[in-house]
CSV table of C-alpha atoms and ligand atoms in Angstrom, one decimal:
chain,number,residue,atom,x,y,z
N,17,UNK,CA,35.1,-22.7,-35.5
N,18,UNK,CA,35.7,-20.9,-38.7
N,19,UNK,CA,32.9,-18.8,-40.2
N,20,UNK,CA,32.9,-18.8,-44.0
N,21,UNK,CA,30.8,-17.0,-46.5
N,22,UNK,CA,27.1,-18.0,-46.6
N,23,UNK,CA,26.3,-20.7,-49.2
N,24,UNK,CA,22.9,-20.9,-50.9
N,25,UNK,CA,22.5,-24.6,-50.1
N,26,UNK,CA,19.2,-25.2,-48.2
N,27,UNK,CA,19.1,-27.8,-45.5
N,28,UNK,CA,17.2,-31.0,-46.5
N,29,UNK,CA,14.2,-30.2,-44.3
N,30,UNK,CA,13.7,-26.6,-45.6
N,31,UNK,CA,10.3,-26.2,-47.2
N,32,UNK,CA,8.7,-28.8,-44.9
N,33,UNK,CA,5.9,-27.7,-42.6
N,34,UNK,CA,6.8,-26.1,-39.3
N,35,UNK,CA,6.5,-29.1,-36.9
N,36,UNK,CA,3.6,-29.3,-34.5
N,37,UNK,CA,5.6,-30.1,-31.4
N,38,UNK,CA,2.8,-32.0,-29.7
N,39,UNK,CA,2.7,-34.4,-32.6
N,40,UNK,CA,6.5,-35.2,-32.5
N,41,UNK,CA,7.0,-38.1,-30.1
N,42,UNK,CA,10.7,-37.6,-29.9
N,43,UNK,CA,10.1,-34.0,-28.8
N,44,UNK,CA,7.3,-34.9,-26.3
N,45,UNK,CA,9.5,-37.6,-24.8
N,46,UNK,CA,12.4,-35.3,-24.5
N,47,UNK,CA,10.5,-32.4,-22.9
N,48,UNK,CA,8.3,-34.6,-20.7
N,49,UNK,CA,11.0,-35.9,-18.4
N,50,UNK,CA,14.1,-34.9,-16.5
N,51,UNK,CA,12.5,-32.1,-14.4
N,52,UNK,CA,12.9,-31.8,-10.7
N,53,UNK,CA,9.6,-31.7,-8.9
N,54,UNK,CA,8.7,-28.3,-7.5
N,55,UNK,CA,6.2,-27.4,-4.9
N,56,UNK,CA,4.6,-24.0,-5.0
N,57,UNK,CA,2.4,-22.8,-2.2
N,58,UNK,CA,-0.5,-20.5,-3.0
N,59,UNK,CA,0.2,-16.8,-2.2
N,60,UNK,CA,-2.5,-16.4,0.4
N,61,UNK,CA,-2.5,-13.9,3.3
N,62,UNK,CA,-2.7,-15.4,6.8
N,63,UNK,CA,-6.4,-15.6,8.0
N,64,UNK,CA,-7.8,-15.9,4.4
N,65,UNK,CA,-9.2,-19.4,4.9
N,66,UNK,CA,-10.9,-18.6,8.2
N,67,UNK,CA,-12.4,-15.4,6.8
N,68,UNK,CA,-13.7,-17.1,3.6
N,69,UNK,CA,-15.2,-20.0,5.7
N,70,UNK,CA,-17.1,-17.5,7.8
N,71,UNK,CA,-18.3,-15.7,4.7
N,72,UNK,CA,-19.6,-19.0,3.3
N,73,UNK,CA,-21.4,-19.8,6.5
N,74,UNK,CA,-23.2,-16.4,6.4
N,75,UNK,CA,-24.2,-17.0,2.8
N,76,UNK,CA,-25.3,-20.6,3.6
N,77,UNK,CA,-27.5,-19.4,6.4
N,78,UNK,CA,-29.3,-17.0,4.1
N,79,UNK,CA,-29.8,-19.5,1.2
N,80,UNK,CA,-30.9,-22.8,2.8
N,81,UNK,CA,-31.7,-25.6,0.4
N,82,UNK,CA,-30.2,-23.9,-2.6
N,83,UNK,CA,-27.2,-25.0,-4.6
N,84,UNK,CA,-25.0,-21.9,-5.2
N,85,UNK,CA,-22.4,-21.5,-7.9
N,86,UNK,CA,-19.6,-18.9,-8.2
N,87,UNK,CA,-16.7,-18.6,-10.5
N,88,UNK,CA,-13.3,-16.8,-10.5
N,89,UNK,CA,-13.7,-16.0,-14.2
N,90,UNK,CA,-11.0,-15.8,-16.8
N,91,UNK,CA,-9.0,-13.0,-18.2
N,92,UNK,CA,-10.4,-11.3,-21.3
N,93,UNK,CA,-8.6,-11.8,-24.6
N,94,UNK,CA,-6.6,-8.8,-25.8
N,95,UNK,CA,-5.8,-10.2,-29.2
N,96,UNK,CA,-5.0,-13.6,-30.6
N,97,UNK,CA,-3.6,-15.5,-27.6
N,98,UNK,CA,-2.6,-12.5,-25.5
N,99,UNK,CA,-4.8,-12.0,-22.4
N,100,UNK,CA,-5.3,-9.0,-20.2
N,101,UNK,CA,-4.1,-9.5,-16.7
N,102,UNK,CA,-6.4,-11.8,-14.7
N,103,UNK,CA,-8.2,-10.5,-11.6
N,104,UNK,CA,-10.6,-12.9,-9.9
N,105,UNK,CA,-14.2,-12.0,-9.4
N,106,UNK,CA,-14.7,-10.3,-6.0
N,107,UNK,CA,-17.7,-12.3,-4.8
N,108,UNK,CA,-15.8,-15.5,-5.5
N,109,UNK,CA,-12.7,-14.2,-3.7
N,110,UNK,CA,-14.9,-13.2,-0.7
N,111,UNK,CA,-16.2,-16.8,-0.4
N,112,UNK,CA,-13.0,-18.7,-1.1
N,113,UNK,CA,-9.9,-16.5,-0.8
N,114,UNK,CA,-8.8,-18.2,-4.0
N,115,UNK,CA,-7.5,-16.2,-7.0
N,116,UNK,CA,-6.9,-19.1,-9.4
N,117,UNK,CA,-8.0,-18.3,-12.9
N,118,UNK,CA,-10.9,-20.5,-14.0
N,119,UNK,CA,-11.7,-21.8,-10.5
N,120,UNK,CA,-15.3,-22.6,-9.6
N,121,UNK,CA,-17.1,-22.9,-6.2
N,122,UNK,CA,-20.1,-25.1,-5.7
N,123,UNK,CA,-22.0,-24.9,-2.5
N,124,UNK,CA,-24.4,-27.8,-2.5
N,125,UNK,CA,-27.3,-27.7,-0.1
N,126,UNK,CA,-27.6,-30.4,2.5
N,127,UNK,CA,-29.8,-30.4,5.7
N,128,UNK,CA,-28.5,-27.7,8.0
N,129,UNK,CA,-26.1,-26.0,5.5
N,130,UNK,CA,-24.0,-26.5,2.5
N,131,UNK,CA,-21.0,-28.6,1.4
N,132,UNK,CA,-18.5,-26.5,-0.4
N,133,UNK,CA,-16.2,-27.8,-3.1
N,134,UNK,CA,-13.6,-25.7,-4.9
N,135,UNK,CA,-12.8,-26.8,-8.5
N,136,UNK,CA,-9.4,-25.5,-9.7
N,137,UNK,CA,-7.8,-26.1,-13.1
N,138,UNK,CA,-4.9,-28.4,-12.7
N,139,UNK,CA,-1.6,-26.8,-13.6
N,140,UNK,CA,0.0,-28.2,-16.8
N,141,UNK,CA,3.2,-29.8,-15.6
N,142,UNK,CA,6.0,-31.9,-17.3
N,143,UNK,CA,4.3,-34.9,-19.0
N,144,UNK,CA,1.2,-32.9,-20.0
N,145,UNK,CA,1.2,-31.5,-23.5
N,146,UNK,CA,-0.2,-28.2,-22.1
N,147,UNK,CA,3.1,-27.9,-20.2
N,148,UNK,CA,4.8,-26.6,-23.3
N,149,UNK,CA,1.8,-25.8,-25.6
N,150,UNK,CA,-0.6,-23.8,-23.4
N,151,UNK,CA,0.7,-20.2,-23.1
N,152,UNK,CA,-2.0,-19.3,-20.6
N,153,UNK,CA,-1.6,-22.2,-18.1
N,154,UNK,CA,1.5,-24.3,-19.1
N,155,UNK,CA,4.2,-24.0,-16.5
N,156,UNK,CA,6.8,-23.6,-19.2
N,157,UNK,CA,5.1,-20.3,-20.1
N,158,UNK,CA,3.8,-19.0,-16.8
N,159,UNK,CA,6.1,-20.6,-14.3
N,160,UNK,CA,5.4,-23.2,-11.6
N,161,UNK,CA,1.9,-22.9,-10.1
N,162,UNK,CA,0.4,-24.2,-6.9
N,163,UNK,CA,-1.2,-27.7,-7.1
N,164,UNK,CA,-4.6,-28.7,-5.9
N,165,UNK,CA,-3.3,-30.3,-2.7
N,166,UNK,CA,-1.5,-27.1,-1.8
N,167,UNK,CA,-4.7,-25.0,-2.4
N,168,UNK,CA,-6.7,-27.4,-0.2
N,169,UNK,CA,-4.3,-26.9,2.7
N,170,UNK,CA,-4.0,-23.2,2.2
N,171,UNK,CA,-7.7,-22.6,2.0
N,172,UNK,CA,-8.9,-25.4,4.2
N,173,UNK,CA,-11.6,-26.5,1.7
N,174,UNK,CA,-12.2,-29.6,-0.4
N,175,UNK,CA,-10.5,-29.1,-3.7
N,176,UNK,CA,-11.2,-31.1,-6.9
N,177,UNK,CA,-9.8,-30.7,-10.4
N,178,UNK,CA,-11.9,-28.5,-12.6
N,179,UNK,CA,-12.3,-31.4,-15.1
N,180,UNK,CA,-14.4,-33.2,-12.4
N,181,UNK,CA,-17.1,-30.5,-12.5
N,182,UNK,CA,-18.3,-32.0,-15.8
N,183,UNK,CA,-19.6,-35.0,-13.9
N,184,UNK,CA,-21.9,-32.8,-11.9
N,185,UNK,CA,-23.6,-30.9,-14.7
N,186,UNK,CA,-27.0,-32.4,-14.2
N,187,UNK,CA,-26.8,-31.7,-10.5
N,188,UNK,CA,-26.2,-28.0,-11.2
N,189,UNK,CA,-29.3,-27.7,-13.4
N,190,UNK,CA,-31.2,-24.8,-11.9
N,191,UNK,CA,-28.5,-23.9,-9.4
N,192,UNK,CA,-28.4,-20.3,-8.2
N,193,UNK,CA,-25.5,-19.0,-10.2
N,194,UNK,CA,-23.7,-15.7,-9.6
N,195,UNK,CA,-23.1,-13.7,-12.8
N,196,UNK,CA,-19.6,-14.9,-12.9
N,197,UNK,CA,-20.9,-18.5,-13.2
N,198,UNK,CA,-24.0,-18.3,-15.3
N,199,UNK,CA,-22.4,-20.2,-18.2
N,200,UNK,CA,-21.7,-23.2,-16.0
N,201,UNK,CA,-25.2,-24.1,-15.1
N,202,UNK,CA,-28.1,-25.1,-17.3
N,203,UNK,CA,-31.4,-23.2,-17.1
N,204,UNK,CA,-30.1,-20.3,-15.1
N,205,UNK,CA,-32.8,-18.0,-13.9
N,206,UNK,CA,-31.6,-14.4,-14.4
N,207,UNK,CA,-33.8,-13.2,-11.5
N,208,UNK,CA,-32.3,-15.7,-9.1
N,209,UNK,CA,-28.8,-14.7,-10.2
N,210,UNK,CA,-29.6,-11.1,-9.6
N,211,UNK,CA,-31.0,-12.0,-6.2
N,212,UNK,CA,-27.9,-13.9,-5.3
N,213,UNK,CA,-25.7,-11.0,-6.3
N,214,UNK,CA,-27.8,-8.7,-4.2
N,215,UNK,CA,-27.5,-11.0,-1.2
N,216,UNK,CA,-23.7,-11.2,-1.5
N,217,UNK,CA,-23.5,-7.4,-1.8
N,218,UNK,CA,-25.5,-7.0,1.3
N,219,UNK,CA,-23.4,-9.5,3.3
N,220,UNK,CA,-20.2,-7.9,2.0
N,221,UNK,CA,-21.2,-4.5,3.5
N,222,UNK,CA,-20.2,-5.6,7.0
N,223,UNK,CA,-16.5,-6.1,7.1
N,224,UNK,CA,-15.1,-8.6,9.7
N,225,UNK,CA,-11.9,-7.9,11.6
N,226,UNK,CA,-9.7,-9.7,9.0
N,227,UNK,CA,-11.2,-7.7,6.2
N,228,UNK,CA,-10.7,-4.5,8.2
N,229,UNK,CA,-7.0,-5.5,8.6
N,230,UNK,CA,-6.7,-6.0,4.9
N,231,UNK,CA,-8.2,-2.6,4.2
N,232,UNK,CA,-5.9,-1.0,6.7
N,233,UNK,CA,-2.9,-2.5,4.9
N,234,UNK,CA,-4.3,-1.3,1.6
N,235,UNK,CA,-4.6,2.3,3.0
N,236,UNK,CA,-1.2,2.2,4.5
N,237,UNK,CA,0.4,1.1,1.2
N,238,UNK,CA,-1.6,3.9,-0.5
N,239,UNK,CA,-0.2,6.5,1.9
N,240,UNK,CA,3.3,5.3,1.0
N,241,UNK,CA,2.3,5.7,-2.7
N,242,UNK,CA,1.2,9.3,-2.1
N,243,UNK,CA,4.7,9.9,-0.6
N,244,UNK,CA,6.4,8.3,-3.6
N,245,UNK,CA,4.4,10.4,-6.0
N,246,UNK,CA,4.9,13.7,-4.2
N,247,UNK,CA,8.7,13.1,-4.3
N,248,UNK,CA,8.5,12.7,-8.1
N,249,UNK,CA,6.7,16.0,-8.7
N,250,UNK,CA,9.9,18.0,-9.5
N,251,UNK,CA,10.9,15.5,-12.1
N,252,UNK,CA,7.3,15.3,-13.4
N,253,UNK,CA,7.3,19.1,-13.9
N,254,UNK,CA,10.7,19.2,-15.5
N,255,UNK,CA,10.4,16.4,-18.0
N,256,UNK,CA,6.9,17.0,-19.5
N,257,UNK,CA,3.9,14.5,-19.6
N,258,UNK,CA,4.2,14.6,-15.9
N,259,UNK,CA,0.7,13.3,-15.2
N,260,UNK,CA,1.7,10.0,-16.9
N,261,UNK,CA,4.9,9.9,-15.0
N,262,UNK,CA,3.2,10.2,-11.6
N,263,UNK,CA,0.4,7.8,-12.6
N,264,UNK,CA,3.2,5.3,-13.5
N,265,UNK,CA,5.0,6.0,-10.2
N,266,UNK,CA,1.9,5.2,-8.2
N,267,UNK,CA,1.1,2.1,-10.3
N,268,UNK,CA,4.6,0.7,-9.8
N,269,UNK,CA,4.3,1.3,-6.1
N,270,UNK,CA,0.9,-0.4,-6.0
N,271,UNK,CA,2.2,-3.4,-7.9
N,272,UNK,CA,5.2,-3.7,-5.7
N,273,UNK,CA,3.4,-3.3,-2.3
N,274,UNK,CA,0.1,-4.8,-3.3
N,275,UNK,CA,-1.6,-6.5,-6.2
N,276,UNK,CA,-1.7,-3.3,-8.2
N,277,UNK,CA,-3.9,-0.1,-8.4
N,278,UNK,CA,-7.4,-0.8,-7.2
N,279,UNK,CA,-8.8,1.3,-10.1
N,280,UNK,CA,-7.3,3.4,-12.8
N,281,UNK,CA,-5.1,6.0,-11.1
N,282,UNK,CA,-6.2,9.6,-11.5
N,283,UNK,CA,-3.6,12.3,-11.8
N,284,UNK,CA,-5.0,15.7,-12.9
N,285,UNK,CA,-3.0,18.9,-13.0
N,286,UNK,CA,-4.7,22.3,-13.3
N,287,UNK,CA,-7.5,22.2,-15.9
N,288,UNK,CA,-7.5,18.4,-15.7
N,289,UNK,CA,-8.2,18.3,-12.0
N,290,UNK,CA,-11.9,19.0,-12.4
N,291,UNK,CA,-12.4,16.1,-14.8
N,292,UNK,CA,-13.8,13.5,-12.5
N,293,UNK,CA,-12.1,10.4,-13.8
N,294,UNK,CA,-9.1,11.9,-15.5
N,295,UNK,CA,-7.3,8.6,-16.2
N,296,UNK,CA,-5.9,9.7,-19.6
N,297,UNK,CA,-3.2,11.5,-17.7
N,298,UNK,CA,-1.6,12.9,-20.9
N,299,UNK,CA,-0.9,16.4,-19.6
N,300,UNK,CA,2.0,18.2,-18.1
N,301,UNK,CA,2.2,18.9,-14.3
N,302,UNK,CA,1.9,22.6,-14.2
N,303,UNK,CA,4.2,24.2,-11.5
N,304,UNK,CA,1.6,26.7,-10.2
N,305,UNK,CA,-1.5,24.5,-10.4
N,306,UNK,CA,-3.2,22.3,-7.9
N,307,UNK,CA,-2.7,18.6,-8.6
N,308,UNK,CA,-5.5,16.1,-7.9
N,309,UNK,CA,-4.3,12.6,-7.0
N,310,UNK,CA,-7.0,9.9,-6.6
N,311,UNK,CA,-5.1,6.7,-6.0
N,312,UNK,CA,-5.6,3.4,-4.2
N,313,UNK,CA,-3.5,0.3,-3.7
N,314,UNK,CA,-5.3,-3.0,-4.0
N,315,UNK,CA,-3.7,-5.3,-1.4
N,316,UNK,CA,-2.6,-8.9,-2.4
N,317,UNK,CA,-5.9,-10.1,-0.8
N,318,UNK,CA,-7.6,-7.7,-3.4
N,319,UNK,CA,-9.1,-5.3,-0.8
N,320,UNK,CA,-8.5,-1.8,-2.0
N,321,UNK,CA,-8.1,1.7,-0.7
N,322,UNK,CA,-9.5,4.8,-2.5
N,323,UNK,CA,-7.9,8.1,-1.4
N,324,UNK,CA,-7.8,11.6,-2.9
N,325,UNK,CA,-5.7,14.6,-2.0
N,326,UNK,CA,-5.3,17.8,-3.9
N,327,UNK,CA,-1.8,19.2,-3.5
N,328,UNK,CA,0.0,22.4,-4.7
N,329,UNK,CA,2.7,21.2,-7.1
N,330,UNK,CA,4.8,24.2,-5.9
N,331,UNK,CA,4.3,23.6,-2.2
N,332,UNK,CA,1.9,26.6,-1.8
N,333,UNK,CA,-1.7,27.0,-2.8
N,334,UNK,CA,-2.8,30.2,-4.7
N,335,UNK,CA,-5.5,32.2,-2.8
N,336,UNK,CA,-8.2,30.8,-5.1
N,337,UNK,CA,-7.0,27.2,-4.8
N,338,UNK,CA,-6.9,27.6,-1.0
N,339,UNK,CA,-10.4,29.0,-0.9
N,340,UNK,CA,-11.8,26.0,-2.8
N,341,UNK,CA,-9.7,23.6,-0.7
N,342,UNK,CA,-11.0,25.2,2.5
N,343,UNK,CA,-14.6,24.9,1.5
N,344,UNK,CA,-14.3,21.3,0.4
N,345,UNK,CA,-12.5,20.6,3.7
N,346,UNK,CA,-15.3,22.1,5.7
N,347,UNK,CA,-17.8,19.9,3.7
N,348,UNK,CA,-15.7,16.9,4.3
N,349,UNK,CA,-15.5,17.4,8.0
N,350,UNK,CA,-19.3,18.1,8.2
N,351,UNK,CA,-19.9,14.8,6.3
N,352,UNK,CA,-17.5,12.8,8.6
N,353,UNK,CA,-19.3,14.1,11.7
N,354,UNK,CA,-22.4,12.3,10.6
N,355,UNK,CA,-20.8,8.9,10.4
N,356,UNK,CA,-21.7,6.5,13.2
N,357,UNK,CA,-23.9,3.4,13.6
N,358,UNK,CA,-27.7,4.0,13.3
N,359,UNK,CA,-27.4,7.2,11.3
N,360,UNK,CA,-28.9,7.1,7.8
N,361,UNK,CA,-26.3,6.4,5.2
N,362,UNK,CA,-27.2,9.6,3.2
N,363,UNK,CA,-26.9,11.9,6.2
N,364,UNK,CA,-23.2,12.5,5.5
N,365,UNK,CA,-24.1,13.5,1.9
N,366,UNK,CA,-26.7,16.0,3.0
N,367,UNK,CA,-24.4,17.5,5.7
N,368,UNK,CA,-21.6,18.0,3.2
N,369,UNK,CA,-24.0,19.4,0.5
N,370,UNK,CA,-25.3,22.0,3.0
N,371,UNK,CA,-21.8,23.3,3.4
N,372,UNK,CA,-21.0,23.2,-0.3
N,373,UNK,CA,-24.3,25.0,-1.3
N,374,UNK,CA,-23.8,27.6,1.4
N,375,UNK,CA,-20.2,28.3,0.3
N,376,UNK,CA,-21.2,28.6,-3.4
N,377,UNK,CA,-24.0,30.9,-2.4
N,378,UNK,CA,-21.6,33.2,-0.5
N,379,UNK,CA,-19.5,33.3,-3.6
N,380,UNK,CA,-22.5,34.4,-5.7
N,381,UNK,CA,-22.5,31.3,-7.8
N,382,UNK,CA,-26.0,30.1,-7.0
N,383,UNK,CA,-28.9,31.6,-8.8
N,384,UNK,CA,-31.3,30.6,-6.0
N,385,UNK,CA,-31.3,30.4,-2.2
N,386,UNK,CA,-29.4,27.7,-0.4
N,387,UNK,CA,-32.6,26.0,0.7
N,388,UNK,CA,-34.0,26.0,-2.8
N,389,UNK,CA,-30.8,24.6,-4.2
N,390,UNK,CA,-30.7,21.8,-1.5
N,391,UNK,CA,-34.3,20.8,-2.2
N,392,UNK,CA,-34.9,17.7,-4.3
N,393,UNK,CA,-36.2,19.9,-7.2
N,394,UNK,CA,-33.2,22.3,-7.1
N,395,UNK,CA,-29.7,20.9,-6.9
N,396,UNK,CA,-28.2,23.8,-8.8
N,397,UNK,CA,-25.0,23.5,-6.7
N,398,UNK,CA,-24.4,20.1,-8.1
N,399,UNK,CA,-23.3,21.7,-11.4
N,400,UNK,CA,-20.0,22.0,-9.6
N,401,UNK,CA,-20.2,18.5,-8.0
N,402,UNK,CA,-22.2,16.3,-10.2
N,403,UNK,CA,-21.0,13.0,-8.8
N,404,UNK,CA,-21.6,10.9,-5.6
N,405,UNK,CA,-19.5,11.9,-2.6
N,406,UNK,CA,-19.0,8.4,-1.1
N,407,UNK,CA,-19.5,4.7,-1.5
N,408,UNK,CA,-18.8,1.4,0.3
N,409,UNK,CA,-15.3,0.2,-0.1
N,410,UNK,CA,-13.9,-3.4,0.1
N,411,UNK,CA,-12.8,-5.9,-2.5
N,412,UNK,CA,-14.2,-3.5,-5.1
N,413,UNK,CA,-13.6,0.2,-5.1
N,414,UNK,CA,-17.3,0.7,-5.5
N,415,UNK,CA,-18.1,-2.2,-3.3
N,416,UNK,CA,-21.5,-3.9,-2.8
N,417,UNK,CA,-22.8,-2.4,-6.0
N,418,UNK,CA,-25.5,-4.9,-6.5
N,419,UNK,CA,-27.3,-3.9,-3.3
N,420,UNK,CA,-30.5,-2.0,-3.9
N,421,UNK,CA,-31.3,1.5,-2.9
N,422,UNK,CA,-33.1,0.4,0.3
N,423,UNK,CA,-30.1,-1.8,1.3
N,424,UNK,CA,-27.5,0.9,0.7
N,425,UNK,CA,-28.4,4.6,0.3
N,426,UNK,CA,-31.7,4.1,2.1
N,427,UNK,CA,-30.3,2.1,5.0
N,428,UNK,CA,-28.8,3.1,8.4
N,429,UNK,CA,-25.0,2.7,8.9
N,430,UNK,CA,-23.7,-0.2,10.9
N,431,UNK,CA,-20.4,-0.8,12.7
N,432,UNK,CA,-18.2,-2.7,10.3
N,433,UNK,CA,-19.0,-0.7,7.2
N,434,UNK,CA,-16.1,0.8,5.4
N,435,UNK,CA,-16.9,3.7,3.1
N,436,UNK,CA,-15.3,6.7,1.4
N,437,UNK,CA,-16.2,10.3,2.1
N,438,UNK,CA,-15.1,12.4,-0.9
N,439,UNK,CA,-16.7,15.8,-1.5
N,440,UNK,CA,-15.2,18.0,-4.1
N,441,UNK,CA,-15.7,21.1,-6.2
N,442,UNK,CA,-14.9,21.1,-9.9
N,443,UNK,CA,-14.6,24.4,-11.7
N,444,UNK,CA,-13.8,23.5,-15.3
N,445,UNK,CA,-11.5,25.7,-17.4
N,446,UNK,CA,-14.3,26.5,-19.8
N,447,UNK,CA,-17.0,27.2,-17.2
N,448,UNK,CA,-18.3,30.7,-17.9
N,449,UNK,CA,-20.4,30.8,-14.8
N,450,UNK,CA,-17.4,31.1,-12.4
N,451,UNK,CA,-14.9,34.0,-12.1
N,452,UNK,CA,-11.6,33.5,-14.1
N,453,UNK,CA,-9.6,32.8,-11.0
N,454,UNK,CA,-11.7,29.7,-10.2
N,455,UNK,CA,-11.6,28.3,-13.7
N,456,UNK,CA,-9.4,25.2,-13.9
N,457,UNK,CA,-9.5,24.6,-10.2
N,458,UNK,CA,-10.7,21.1,-9.1
N,459,UNK,CA,-10.4,19.8,-5.5
N,460,UNK,CA,-11.5,16.5,-4.1
N,461,UNK,CA,-10.7,15.3,-0.6
N,462,UNK,CA,-11.3,11.6,-0.2
N,463,UNK,CA,-10.8,9.5,3.0
N,464,UNK,CA,-11.5,5.9,3.8
N,465,UNK,CA,-13.6,5.6,6.9
N,466,UNK,CA,-14.5,2.7,9.2
N,467,UNK,CA,-17.8,2.8,11.0
N,468,UNK,CA,-17.0,1.8,14.6
N,469,UNK,CA,-19.4,0.8,17.4
N,470,UNK,CA,-19.5,4.4,18.7
N,471,UNK,CA,-18.5,6.6,15.7
N,472,UNK,CA,-16.0,6.4,13.0
N,473,UNK,CA,-12.3,6.0,12.3
N,474,UNK,CA,-10.5,7.7,9.4
N,475,UNK,CA,-8.2,5.0,8.1
N,476,UNK,CA,-6.4,7.4,5.8
N,477,UNK,CA,-5.8,10.1,8.4
N,478,UNK,CA,-2.0,9.8,8.0
N,479,UNK,CA,-2.4,12.2,5.0
N,480,UNK,CA,-3.3,15.7,6.1
N,481,UNK,CA,-6.5,17.2,4.8
N,482,UNK,CA,-6.3,20.9,5.8
N,483,UNK,CA,-4.5,23.3,3.4
N,484,UNK,CA,-1.7,24.2,5.8
N,485,UNK,CA,-1.1,20.6,6.6
N,486,UNK,CA,-1.1,19.6,2.9
N,487,UNK,CA,1.4,22.4,2.1
N,488,UNK,CA,3.7,21.3,4.9
N,489,UNK,CA,3.4,17.6,3.8
N,490,UNK,CA,4.2,18.5,0.2
N,491,UNK,CA,7.2,20.8,1.1
N,492,UNK,CA,8.7,18.0,3.3
N,493,UNK,CA,8.6,15.7,0.3
N,494,UNK,CA,9.9,18.4,-2.2
N,495,UNK,CA,12.7,19.1,0.2
N,496,UNK,CA,11.6,22.8,0.5
N,497,UNK,CA,10.3,22.7,4.1
N,498,UNK,CA,11.3,25.8,6.1
O,19,LIG,N1,-11.6,6.7,-7.6
O,19,LIG,C1,-12.9,6.5,-7.8
O,19,LIG,C2,-13.7,7.0,-6.8
O,19,LIG,O1,-13.3,7.8,-6.0
O,19,LIG,O2,-14.8,6.7,-6.5
O,20,MN,MN1,-11.2,7.9,-5.5
O,21,MN,MN1,-14.1,6.9,-4.2
């Protein structure tokens, strides 16, 4: 082929309208055929179907005679036709194990229980115009997707195309709809929706063996992520903007070994460590500062870990950092000791706060006695710890959040609960009430804990929590162990 100089001759179709491909029969004929059929199986962890069926049975028993409606939801629009990444609604996933965008679960009441039907959008395949024209669901854009028959086998549930749901609209009038599904039913009663959310939150508090297994995997992957991050500390220090680098390191790990981070990863060096949710992560990693890492892998089943350690970037804590770490560790252990079935949920909080308030008093930081600070009308110690120090953990990092006070904070613990214990002390760099050596020191120690029939099990115990152990662990990863 010879390439000559460009001529100014325009092709005969120049100036015509950009063709709408769906309206060009020659094109639709051409693209609609000649494709080998592909079968894609849903990416579902073993045991998902059985766990979801048992969750539906528990919900069914608590809502006899009511038609119940849940939806996976859809990804929010970022701009134009670009969407944020999709993540299915947790209540829906708990009941179905399905993570298909746009899917809907209808549990219709019948004598003695409910019939469950899962409605899933059919993938746009060759021959459908959406195959090439729908950037969100067309297989030409998003790749081959599992079909309805494959979903039905994987989840052992009746599956229908989402389009068939239209035929049931009158039947769904007045159904109890979860928040994710309120736009699907007519005449939704907001109070009934809230009540359904509350029931699901309460039921989700007790994890079954399969869920506990998923949480263990999430925690194990998270421990691997801490390892990956610690090994990157020298590079993070050397290259600047190190908090961002470490955040990215963990997020890549989470996305590779799970679905992704279970919440925005927190990496705070020095003066950023006391900032409770420092997700901006636009600071350097300071070589002599303590580095707070609050990170959790969300497994592919969507169960998440939530773990925090505060490590010395150099491999050795300063005396002030160590003193704060030791006090938080003592509070942490005091809290953990309270965790067993039958004990009030808040007892771990009160035990940890006693230690924190006592330590702050010894350091001369409390303007009142320990008892006065601990009383409901005091709480002066909370200036340095103004957040909760634990929560239920599961499909959501702050799991079961629609339960009421009396179901959650005001209730006794039961075997099968998984929760975090995460006391901390946060001395901000501009806090004039603390001595200079404490300013800019923030320590949080967060473990994921299973309530067992006779006590508790720390799922994240592979990560040391005492200052000596943390230093050793860091040095091993920095390659500076003695
Ligand atoms: N990472 C959020 C929390 O610890 O609750
Ligand atoms: Mn956390
Ligand atoms: Mn937490």
